[in-house]
Amino acid sequence: MREDAMDGDGWSRRRLVGLLARTATAAAALPAAACGGPAQTDAPAATSTAPRASSGAPGRERGASGRRPLLLGTYTSAEGGGRGVGLAEYDPATGRITGSGLLAEVDDPSYLAVHPDGRTLYTVNEREDGAVTAVRLSDRRVLGSRSTGGAAPCHLSVHPGGRWLFSANYGSGSLAVHPVDASGALGERTGLVTHSTPPPGPGQRGPHAHQVVTAPDGAHVLAVDLGTDTVYTYRLDEGAGTLAEVSRARTRPGAGPRHLAFHPGGRHVYVANEADNTVTVCAYDPGTGRLSVGEPQSTGAAPGQGSGANYPAQVLVTSDGAYAFLANRGHDSVARYAVEAEGARLRLLGTVPVGGDFPRQIAFSPDGGLLFAANQRSGTVSTFRVSAGDGGLRRTGAPFASPVAVCALPL
């Protein structure tokens, strides 16, 4: 397709690249966005008709048409997969996704995150010889890749200060730290830690680091390991770019913790447990970085319901702390919770069918008005309107086709 060619929706790749450039410029000094990952901000919230998401940044300027870019992660090595990071656009008013293009050719970009200044995209390369790649959004130029020193990196996030990139190597159970220079490009790895203890949990053969994020206090970095049933807390040496462990919290054996999300109050964490189909509320001490694991709770996908086995994937919290959402793979739903007792309690309100197969990842739009679900097995992205009144989810239309959709990042 030519750069200025139009598809059936009247969508122009040249126009969308221009929109990306304007988005990158307008996003300067705003928090990092990720595929469902948390972001910290001191910026005032934008006026919105829905609870603003803790995983998105408020106030990003819209293009003249009102449409926004949507970046799509995939597995390029999978049958029927994509050719790299996909590029589409969505209408914040209707939730409709249109267009189908390519931001950049990147190997197995299964998870995506944007630098706090909004100008650079980072992707994992989820392969045996793991790497992370930087792409400049304004002109889609690949700025290079760096080895993560481990196998199958599946998650990454940018430190709020913008100088360091963290990645989690699922296959080798390790965490990598890379410096970020002024251009957004990555330097050689400065840190690598491996989860050698405790021993693997039931049914696991080794550690499997699945997520690494900075706590809202900014002083601690938390890593979730599915293989060791543990959430590790580290301190980052911001001069050397290294991680030092300060504490660890163990879930019950065989829980298989996969992803966590912070309540905006900064004192509670919600952990999605993939292996035992539960979600857990944990207390968090910002002073020490210690996590206290609570009792497991229902995902709304009881055994025997839906298609059978269920594997929770990711949890999100609205920025006002009123509601939480959990992606259920297998049950193929999004569970909705009321957040109570200043974050200390989750109350299950019900589940909503996702309209696709195996929702691997969910993410809010920057204003919190929409929720996107990337459905891996059906190769689709579903979009929901988030109700300001009760956190209810209403699907906005037919799911959008995207090859082996494993990450949707709305800008």
mmCIF file of N, CA, C and O in Angstrom, residues 135-227:
data_model
loop_
_atom_site.group_PDB
_atom_site.id
_atom_site.type_symbol
_atom_site.label_atom_id
_atom_site.label_comp_id
_atom_site.label_asym_id
_atom_site.label_seq_id
_atom_site.Cartn_x
_atom_site.Cartn_y
_atom_site.Cartn_z
ATOM 1 N N VAL A 135 11.624 2.399 19.115
ATOM 2 C CA VAL A 135 11.123 2.932 17.849
ATOM 3 C C VAL A 135 10.693 4.375 18.072
ATOM 4 O O VAL A 135 9.887 4.652 18.962
ATOM 5 N N ARG A 136 11.221 5.306 17.281
ATOM 6 C CA ARG A 136 10.802 6.708 17.372
ATOM 7 C C ARG A 136 9.449 6.859 16.699
ATOM 8 O O ARG A 136 9.269 6.506 15.531
ATOM 9 N N LEU A 137 8.474 7.399 17.417
ATOM 10 C CA LEU A 137 7.109 7.442 16.908
ATOM 11 C C LEU A 137 6.913 8.461 15.799
ATOM 12 O O LEU A 137 6.107 8.246 14.892
ATOM 13 N N SER A 138 7.612 9.577 15.834
ATOM 14 C CA SER A 138 7.340 10.655 14.872
ATOM 15 C C SER A 138 7.596 10.238 13.437
ATOM 16 O O SER A 138 6.894 10.666 12.523
ATOM 17 N N ASP A 139 8.622 9.397 13.210
ATOM 18 C CA ASP A 139 8.939 8.976 11.843
ATOM 19 C C ASP A 139 9.045 7.461 11.697
ATOM 20 O O ASP A 139 9.473 6.962 10.667
ATOM 21 N N ARG A 140 8.687 6.714 12.752
ATOM 22 C CA ARG A 140 8.679 5.248 12.755
ATOM 23 C C ARG A 140 10.070 4.646 12.574
ATOM 24 O O ARG A 140 10.216 3.495 12.174
ATOM 25 N N ARG A 141 11.096 5.387 12.918
ATOM 26 C CA ARG A 141 12.469 4.884 12.773
ATOM 27 C C ARG A 141 12.818 3.962 13.933
ATOM 28 O O ARG A 141 12.642 4.319 15.100
ATOM 29 N N VAL A 142 13.326 2.757 13.613
ATOM 30 C CA VAL A 142 13.819 1.837 14.636
ATOM 31 C C VAL A 142 15.184 2.329 15.114
ATOM 32 O O VAL A 142 16.122 2.470 14.316
ATOM 33 N N LEU A 143 15.302 2.612 16.411
ATOM 34 C CA LEU A 143 16.519 3.174 16.977
ATOM 35 C C LEU A 143 17.505 2.103 17.430
ATOM 36 O O LEU A 143 18.594 2.443 17.913
ATOM 37 N N GLY A 144 17.124 0.841 17.292
ATOM 38 C CA GLY A 144 18.039 -0.247 17.637
ATOM 39 C C GLY A 144 17.468 -1.173 18.691
ATOM 40 O O GLY A 144 16.454 -0.879 19.326
ATOM 41 N N SER A 145 18.129 -2.318 18.861
ATOM 42 C CA SER A 145 17.734 -3.326 19.834
ATOM 43 C C SER A 145 18.904 -3.642 20.744
ATOM 44 O O SER A 145 20.068 -3.498 20.355
ATOM 45 N N ARG A 146 18.584 -4.094 21.961
ATOM 46 C CA ARG A 146 19.601 -4.496 22.923
ATOM 47 C C ARG A 146 19.196 -5.820 23.561
ATOM 48 O O ARG A 146 18.019 -6.052 23.850
ATOM 49 N N SER A 147 20.183 -6.667 23.824
ATOM 50 C CA SER A 147 19.927 -7.944 24.470
ATOM 51 C C SER A 147 19.462 -7.752 25.906
ATOM 52 O O SER A 147 19.978 -6.884 26.626
ATOM 53 N N THR A 148 18.500 -8.563 26.318
ATOM 54 C CA THR A 148 18.045 -8.538 27.709
ATOM 55 C C THR A 148 18.836 -9.505 28.582
ATOM 56 O O THR A 148 18.623 -9.561 29.797
ATOM 57 N N GLY A 149 19.730 -10.284 27.976
ATOM 58 C CA GLY A 149 20.517 -11.229 28.749
ATOM 59 C C GLY A 149 19.731 -12.422 29.233
ATOM 60 O O GLY A 149 20.188 -13.167 30.108
ATOM 61 N N GLY A 150 18.533 -12.614 28.676
ATOM 62 C CA GLY A 150 17.689 -13.721 29.094
ATOM 63 C C GLY A 150 16.802 -14.192 27.967
ATOM 64 O O GLY A 150 16.899 -13.716 26.830
ATOM 65 N N ALA A 151 15.904 -15.115 28.301
ATOM 66 C CA ALA A 151 15.044 -15.729 27.293
ATOM 67 C C ALA A 151 13.611 -15.257 27.409
ATOM 68 O O ALA A 151 13.082 -15.073 28.502
ATOM 69 N N ALA A 152 12.988 -15.041 26.269
ATOM 70 C CA ALA A 152 11.560 -14.751 26.155
ATOM 71 C C ALA A 152 11.082 -13.602 27.034
ATOM 72 O O ALA A 152 10.195 -13.765 27.868
ATOM 73 N N PRO A 153 11.629 -12.396 26.867
ATOM 74 C CA PRO A 153 11.100 -11.254 27.620
ATOM 75 C C PRO A 153 9.651 -10.999 27.234
ATOM 76 O O PRO A 153 9.313 -10.946 26.051
ATOM 77 N N CYS A 154 8.783 -10.851 28.235
ATOM 78 C CA CYS A 154 7.349 -10.726 27.966
ATOM 79 C C CYS A 154 6.744 -9.438 28.503
ATOM 80 O O CYS A 154 5.561 -9.175 28.285
ATOM 81 N N HIS A 155 7.517 -8.630 29.228
ATOM 82 C CA HIS A 155 6.988 -7.384 29.780
ATOM 83 C C HIS A 155 8.124 -6.380 29.918
ATOM 84 O O HIS A 155 9.279 -6.748 30.133
ATOM 85 N N LEU A 156 7.780 -5.103 29.768
ATOM 86 C CA LEU A 156 8.743 -4.035 29.990
ATOM 87 C C LEU A 156 8.031 -2.782 30.457
ATOM 88 O O LEU A 156 6.824 -2.617 30.229
ATOM 89 N N SER A 157 8.770 -1.915 31.126
ATOM 90 C CA SER A 157 8.212 -0.641 31.599
ATOM 91 C C SER A 157 9.341 0.361 31.724
ATOM 92 O O SER A 157 10.507 -0.003 31.877
ATOM 93 N N VAL A 158 8.983 1.640 31.652
ATOM 94 C CA VAL A 158 9.960 2.722 31.745
ATOM 95 C C VAL A 158 9.869 3.344 33.130
ATOM 96 O O VAL A 158 8.771 3.621 33.637
ATOM 97 N N HIS A 159 11.016 3.546 33.758
ATOM 98 C CA HIS A 159 11.040 4.231 35.051
ATOM 99 C C HIS A 159 10.464 5.631 34.865
ATOM 100 O O HIS A 159 10.687 6.269 33.823
ATOM 101 N N PRO A 160 9.692 6.150 35.832
ATOM 102 C CA PRO A 160 9.059 7.467 35.672
ATOM 103 C C PRO A 160 10.032 8.589 35.318
ATOM 104 O O PRO A 160 9.659 9.550 34.657
ATOM 105 N N GLY A 161 11.283 8.475 35.746
ATOM 106 C CA GLY A 161 12.268 9.500 35.402
ATOM 107 C C GLY A 161 12.702 9.462 33.961
ATOM 108 O O GLY A 161 13.331 10.404 33.476
ATOM 109 N N GLY A 162 12.371 8.373 33.249
ATOM 110 C CA GLY A 162 12.650 8.278 31.825
ATOM 111 C C GLY A 162 14.051 7.841 31.461
ATOM 112 O O GLY A 162 14.374 7.732 30.277
ATOM 113 N N ARG A 163 14.914 7.539 32.453
ATOM 114 C CA ARG A 163 16.318 7.218 32.164
ATOM 115 C C ARG A 163 16.593 5.725 32.121
ATOM 116 O O ARG A 163 17.678 5.318 31.707
ATOM 117 N N TRP A 164 15.626 4.897 32.544
ATOM 118 C CA TRP A 164 15.883 3.466 32.634
ATOM 119 C C TRP A 164 14.698 2.667 32.122
ATOM 120 O O TRP A 164 13.546 3.023 32.362
ATOM 121 N N LEU A 165 15.000 1.586 31.414
ATOM 122 C CA LEU A 165 13.980 0.657 30.932
ATOM 123 C C LEU A 165 14.171 -0.683 31.638
ATOM 124 O O LEU A 165 15.286 -1.212 31.688
ATOM 125 N N PHE A 166 13.074 -1.224 32.185
ATOM 126 C CA PHE A 166 13.094 -2.532 32.831
ATOM 127 C C PHE A 166 12.400 -3.554 31.934
ATOM 128 O O PHE A 166 11.396 -3.233 31.283
ATOM 129 N N SER A 167 12.907 -4.773 31.930
ATOM 130 C CA SER A 167 12.238 -5.843 31.190
ATOM 131 C C SER A 167 12.295 -7.128 31.999
ATOM 132 O O SER A 167 13.225 -7.354 32.780
ATOM 133 N N ALA A 168 11.273 -7.980 31.804
ATOM 134 C CA ALA A 168 11.146 -9.238 32.529
ATOM 135 C C ALA A 168 11.309 -10.398 31.555
ATOM 136 O O ALA A 168 10.535 -10.525 30.596
ATOM 137 N N ASN A 169 12.324 -11.228 31.797
ATOM 138 C CA ASN A 169 12.582 -12.401 30.965
ATOM 139 C C ASN A 169 11.818 -13.597 31.527
ATOM 140 O O ASN A 169 12.219 -14.179 32.539
ATOM 141 N N TYR A 170 10.742 -13.972 30.855
ATOM 142 C CA TYR A 170 9.911 -15.073 31.334
ATOM 143 C C TYR A 170 10.675 -16.397 31.307
ATOM 144 O O TYR A 170 10.654 -17.168 32.268
ATOM 145 N N GLY A 171 11.358 -16.685 30.224
ATOM 146 C CA GLY A 171 11.993 -17.986 30.064
ATOM 147 C C GLY A 171 13.105 -18.254 31.044
ATOM 148 O O GLY A 171 13.284 -19.392 31.488
ATOM 149 N N SER A 172 13.862 -17.231 31.420
ATOM 150 C CA SER A 172 14.998 -17.407 32.321
ATOM 151 C C SER A 172 14.741 -16.856 33.725
ATOM 152 O O SER A 172 15.610 -16.966 34.595
ATOM 153 N N GLY A 173 13.573 -16.256 33.944
ATOM 154 C CA GLY A 173 13.237 -15.753 35.275
ATOM 155 C C GLY A 173 14.151 -14.645 35.749
ATOM 156 O O GLY A 173 14.576 -14.616 36.919
ATOM 157 N N SER A 174 14.459 -13.696 34.881
ATOM 158 C CA SER A 174 15.385 -12.618 35.226
ATOM 159 C C SER A 174 14.845 -11.256 34.821
ATOM 160 O O SER A 174 13.911 -11.153 34.023
ATOM 161 N N LEU A 175 15.450 -10.223 35.377
ATOM 162 C CA LEU A 175 15.086 -8.833 35.095
ATOM 163 C C LEU A 175 16.292 -8.113 34.527
ATOM 164 O O LEU A 175 17.414 -8.281 35.010
ATOM 165 N N ALA A 176 16.077 -7.290 33.509
ATOM 166 C CA ALA A 176 17.159 -6.520 32.899
ATOM 167 C C ALA A 176 16.885 -5.034 33.043
ATOM 168 O O ALA A 176 15.731 -4.595 33.080
ATOM 169 N N VAL A 177 17.962 -4.253 33.122
ATOM 170 C CA VAL A 177 17.879 -2.790 33.172
ATOM 171 C C VAL A 177 18.722 -2.229 32.036
ATOM 172 O O VAL A 177 19.883 -2.628 31.859
ATOM 173 N N HIS A 178 18.133 -1.329 31.245
ATOM 174 C CA HIS A 178 18.858 -0.659 30.164
ATOM 175 C C HIS A 178 18.758 0.855 30.345
ATOM 176 O O HIS A 178 17.681 1.376 30.689
ATOM 177 N N PRO A 179 19.846 1.585 30.090
ATOM 178 C CA PRO A 179 19.774 3.048 30.122
ATOM 179 C C PRO A 179 19.083 3.583 28.867
ATOM 180 O O PRO A 179 19.153 2.978 27.802
ATOM 181 N N VAL A 180 18.414 4.709 29.021
ATOM 182 C CA VAL A 180 17.745 5.393 27.909
ATOM 183 C C VAL A 180 18.429 6.734 27.705
ATOM 184 O O VAL A 180 18.540 7.533 28.650
ATOM 185 N N ASP A 181 18.920 6.998 26.481
ATOM 186 C CA ASP A 181 19.610 8.268 26.261
ATOM 187 C C ASP A 181 18.619 9.363 25.850
ATOM 188 O O ASP A 181 17.409 9.131 25.764
ATOM 189 N N ALA A 182 19.132 10.548 25.600
ATOM 190 C CA ALA A 182 18.278 11.708 25.328
ATOM 191 C C ALA A 182 17.442 11.544 24.075
ATOM 192 O O ALA A 182 16.370 12.142 23.944
ATOM 193 N N SER A 183 17.899 10.711 23.138
ATOM 194 C CA SER A 183 17.153 10.493 21.897
ATOM 195 C C SER A 183 16.052 9.445 22.063
ATOM 196 O O SER A 183 15.236 9.254 21.162
ATOM 197 N N GLY A 184 16.055 8.737 23.195
ATOM 198 C CA GLY A 184 15.121 7.640 23.415
ATOM 199 C C GLY A 184 15.728 6.285 23.120
ATOM 200 O O GLY A 184 15.116 5.255 23.418
ATOM 201 N N ALA A 185 16.924 6.259 22.522
ATOM 202 C CA ALA A 185 17.582 4.998 22.205
ATOM 203 C C ALA A 185 18.093 4.326 23.476
ATOM 204 O O ALA A 185 18.296 4.971 24.514
ATOM 205 N N LEU A 186 18.307 3.012 23.389
ATOM 206 C CA LEU A 186 18.733 2.218 24.529
ATOM 207 C C LEU A 186 20.236 1.969 24.501
ATOM 208 O O LEU A 186 20.816 1.727 23.441
ATOM 209 N N GLY A 187 20.865 2.010 25.683
ATOM 210 C CA GLY A 187 22.264 1.652 25.803
ATOM 211 C C GLY A 187 22.407 0.188 26.190
ATOM 212 O O GLY A 187 21.419 -0.529 26.371
ATOM 213 N N GLU A 188 23.637 -0.256 26.338
ATOM 214 C CA GLU A 188 23.888 -1.624 26.752
ATOM 215 C C GLU A 188 23.371 -1.865 28.170
ATOM 216 O O GLU A 188 23.351 -0.962 29.004
ATOM 217 N N ARG A 189 22.971 -3.076 28.418
ATOM 218 C CA ARG A 189 22.383 -3.463 29.706
ATOM 219 C C ARG A 189 23.329 -3.124 30.866
ATOM 220 O O ARG A 189 24.533 -3.381 30.813
ATOM 221 N N THR A 190 22.776 -2.520 31.921
ATOM 222 C CA THR A 190 23.556 -2.170 33.115
ATOM 223 C C THR A 190 23.258 -3.090 34.289
ATOM 224 O O THR A 190 24.031 -3.131 35.251
ATOM 225 N N GLY A 191 22.134 -3.786 34.249
ATOM 226 C CA GLY A 191 21.761 -4.641 35.369
ATOM 227 C C GLY A 191 21.047 -5.893 34.908
ATOM 228 O O GLY A 191 20.316 -5.873 33.908
ATOM 229 N N LEU A 192 21.264 -6.993 35.632
ATOM 230 C CA LEU A 192 20.556 -8.243 35.376
ATOM 231 C C LEU A 192 20.491 -9.019 36.682
ATOM 232 O O LEU A 192 21.524 -9.290 37.303
ATOM 233 N N VAL A 193 19.287 -9.339 37.138
ATOM 234 C CA VAL A 193 19.109 -10.155 38.338
ATOM 235 C C VAL A 193 18.234 -11.351 37.983
ATOM 236 O O VAL A 193 17.291 -11.235 37.203
ATOM 237 N N THR A 194 18.568 -12.504 38.558
ATOM 238 C CA THR A 194 17.830 -13.734 38.291
ATOM 239 C C THR A 194 17.178 -14.228 39.568
ATOM 240 O O THR A 194 17.802 -14.211 40.643
ATOM 241 N N HIS A 195 15.937 -14.675 39.463
ATOM 242 C CA HIS A 195 15.197 -15.183 40.622
ATOM 243 C C HIS A 195 15.600 -16.629 40.896
ATOM 244 O O HIS A 195 14.948 -17.569 40.455
ATOM 245 N N SER A 196 16.687 -16.798 41.637
ATOM 246 C CA SER A 196 17.201 -18.140 41.927
ATOM 247 C C SER A 196 16.549 -18.772 43.146
ATOM 248 O O SER A 196 16.581 -19.997 43.314
ATOM 249 N N THR A 197 15.971 -17.969 44.016
ATOM 250 C CA THR A 197 15.245 -18.466 45.185
ATOM 251 C C THR A 197 13.980 -17.625 45.354
ATOM 252 O O THR A 197 13.957 -16.461 44.937
ATOM 253 N N PRO A 198 12.939 -18.166 45.954
ATOM 254 C CA PRO A 198 12.765 -19.533 46.429
ATOM 255 C C PRO A 198 12.660 -20.524 45.271
ATOM 256 O O PRO A 198 12.605 -20.119 44.103
ATOM 257 N N PRO A 199 12.593 -21.825 45.587
ATOM 258 C CA PRO A 199 12.490 -22.830 44.529
ATOM 259 C C PRO A 199 11.160 -22.719 43.796
ATOM 260 O O PRO A 199 10.206 -22.124 44.314
ATOM 261 N N PRO A 200 11.058 -23.271 42.597
ATOM 262 C CA PRO A 200 9.820 -23.195 41.817
ATOM 263 C C PRO A 200 8.626 -23.778 42.561
ATOM 264 O O PRO A 200 8.770 -24.714 43.355
ATOM 265 N N GLY A 201 7.452 -23.223 42.286
ATOM 266 C CA GLY A 201 6.231 -23.698 42.900
ATOM 267 C C GLY A 201 5.714 -24.956 42.227
ATOM 268 O O GLY A 201 6.301 -25.438 41.240
ATOM 269 N N PRO A 202 4.603 -25.498 42.719
ATOM 270 C CA PRO A 202 4.026 -26.720 42.145
ATOM 271 C C PRO A 202 3.768 -26.583 40.647
ATOM 272 O O PRO A 202 3.192 -25.594 40.192
ATOM 273 N N GLY A 203 4.223 -27.577 39.899
ATOM 274 C CA GLY A 203 3.997 -27.586 38.459
ATOM 275 C C GLY A 203 4.948 -26.721 37.671
ATOM 276 O O GLY A 203 4.852 -26.657 36.439
ATOM 277 N N GLN A 204 5.899 -26.049 38.341
ATOM 278 C CA GLN A 204 6.845 -25.166 37.661
ATOM 279 C C GLN A 204 8.248 -25.767 37.689
ATOM 280 O O GLN A 204 8.635 -26.401 38.676
ATOM 281 N N ARG A 205 9.019 -25.543 36.629
ATOM 282 C CA ARG A 205 10.374 -26.070 36.547
ATOM 283 C C ARG A 205 11.438 -25.022 36.828
ATOM 284 O O ARG A 205 12.625 -25.337 36.917
ATOM 285 N N GLY A 206 11.019 -23.783 36.940
ATOM 286 C CA GLY A 206 11.980 -22.724 37.191
ATOM 287 C C GLY A 206 11.271 -21.395 37.352
ATOM 288 O O GLY A 206 10.037 -21.308 37.285
ATOM 289 N N PRO A 207 12.034 -20.319 37.574
ATOM 290 C CA PRO A 207 11.433 -18.996 37.713
ATOM 291 C C PRO A 207 10.907 -18.491 36.378
ATOM 292 O O PRO A 207 11.445 -18.826 35.319
ATOM 293 N N HIS A 208 9.842 -17.686 36.440
ATOM 294 C CA HIS A 208 9.261 -17.097 35.226
ATOM 295 C C HIS A 208 8.851 -15.656 35.531
ATOM 296 O O HIS A 208 7.709 -15.398 35.922
ATOM 297 N N ALA A 209 9.778 -14.738 35.381
ATOM 298 C CA ALA A 209 9.461 -13.321 35.612
ATOM 299 C C ALA A 209 8.432 -12.860 34.587
ATOM 300 O O ALA A 209 8.648 -13.009 33.387
ATOM 301 N N HIS A 210 7.313 -12.293 35.058
ATOM 302 C CA HIS A 210 6.229 -11.961 34.139
ATOM 303 C C HIS A 210 5.912 -10.475 34.069
ATOM 304 O O HIS A 210 5.219 -10.020 33.159
ATOM 305 N N GLN A 211 6.385 -9.692 35.024
ATOM 306 C CA GLN A 211 6.097 -8.253 35.011
ATOM 307 C C GLN A 211 7.117 -7.543 35.888
ATOM 308 O O GLN A 211 7.562 -8.074 36.908
ATOM 309 N N VAL A 212 7.480 -6.316 35.502
ATOM 310 C CA VAL A 212 8.348 -5.481 36.327
ATOM 311 C C VAL A 212 7.882 -4.031 36.195
ATOM 312 O O VAL A 212 7.777 -3.497 35.091
ATOM 313 N N VAL A 213 7.552 -3.400 37.336
ATOM 314 C CA VAL A 213 6.990 -2.043 37.336
ATOM 315 C C VAL A 213 7.548 -1.237 38.504
ATOM 316 O O VAL A 213 7.967 -1.803 39.522
ATOM 317 N N THR A 214 7.530 0.070 38.359
ATOM 318 C CA THR A 214 7.924 0.970 39.438
ATOM 319 C C THR A 214 6.715 1.282 40.304
ATOM 320 O O THR A 214 5.629 1.562 39.791
ATOM 321 N N ALA A 215 6.895 1.226 41.632
ATOM 322 C CA ALA A 215 5.813 1.545 42.558
ATOM 323 C C ALA A 215 5.505 3.038 42.498
ATOM 324 O O ALA A 215 6.357 3.846 42.104
ATOM 325 N N PRO A 216 4.286 3.440 42.902
ATOM 326 C CA PRO A 216 3.938 4.864 42.890
ATOM 327 C C PRO A 216 4.858 5.722 43.743
ATOM 328 O O PRO A 216 5.009 6.919 43.468
ATOM 329 N N ASP A 217 5.491 5.141 44.773
ATOM 330 C CA ASP A 217 6.407 5.934 45.603
ATOM 331 C C ASP A 217 7.678 6.301 44.847
ATOM 332 O O ASP A 217 8.436 7.167 45.285
ATOM 333 N N GLY A 218 7.935 5.629 43.715
ATOM 334 C CA GLY A 218 9.098 5.933 42.886
ATOM 335 C C GLY A 218 10.403 5.360 43.400
ATOM 336 O O GLY A 218 11.410 5.379 42.690
ATOM 337 N N ALA A 219 10.400 4.836 44.623
ATOM 338 C CA ALA A 219 11.638 4.349 45.227
ATOM 339 C C ALA A 219 11.848 2.863 45.038
ATOM 340 O O ALA A 219 12.955 2.362 45.228
ATOM 341 N N HIS A 220 10.778 2.143 44.680
ATOM 342 C CA HIS A 220 10.866 0.692 44.601
ATOM 343 C C HIS A 220 10.403 0.173 43.241
ATOM 344 O O HIS A 220 9.531 0.773 42.604
ATOM 345 N N VAL A 221 10.975 -0.952 42.834
ATOM 346 C CA VAL A 221 10.603 -1.645 41.611
ATOM 347 C C VAL A 221 10.114 -3.033 42.003
ATOM 348 O O VAL A 221 10.804 -3.760 42.720
ATOM 349 N N LEU A 222 8.911 -3.401 41.547
ATOM 350 C CA LEU A 222 8.322 -4.694 41.895
ATOM 351 C C LEU A 222 8.333 -5.621 40.686
ATOM 352 O O LEU A 222 8.040 -5.195 39.563
ATOM 353 N N ALA A 223 8.663 -6.878 40.935
ATOM 354 C CA ALA A 223 8.701 -7.888 39.877
ATOM 355 C C ALA A 223 7.851 -9.075 40.280
ATOM 356 O O ALA A 223 7.987 -9.596 41.392
ATOM 357 N N VAL A 224 6.969 -9.502 39.382
ATOM 358 C CA VAL A 224 6.071 -10.626 39.630
ATOM 359 C C VAL A 224 6.636 -11.859 38.939
ATOM 360 O O VAL A 224 6.914 -11.826 37.743
ATOM 361 N N ASP A 225 6.798 -12.949 39.713
ATOM 362 C CA ASP A 225 7.345 -14.174 39.141
ATOM 363 C C ASP A 225 6.364 -15.323 39.295
ATOM 364 O O ASP A 225 6.078 -15.768 40.409
ATOM 365 N N LEU A 226 5.864 -15.801 38.165
ATOM 366 C CA LEU A 226 4.878 -16.872 38.141
ATOM 367 C C LEU A 226 5.480 -18.208 38.592
ATOM 368 O O LEU A 226 4.815 -19.015 39.241
ATOM 369 N N GLY A 227 6.747 -18.438 38.273
ATOM 370 C CA GLY A 227 7.368 -19.715 38.574
ATOM 371 C C GLY A 227 7.678 -19.930 40.037
ATOM 372 O O GLY A 227 7.599 -21.054 40.536
#
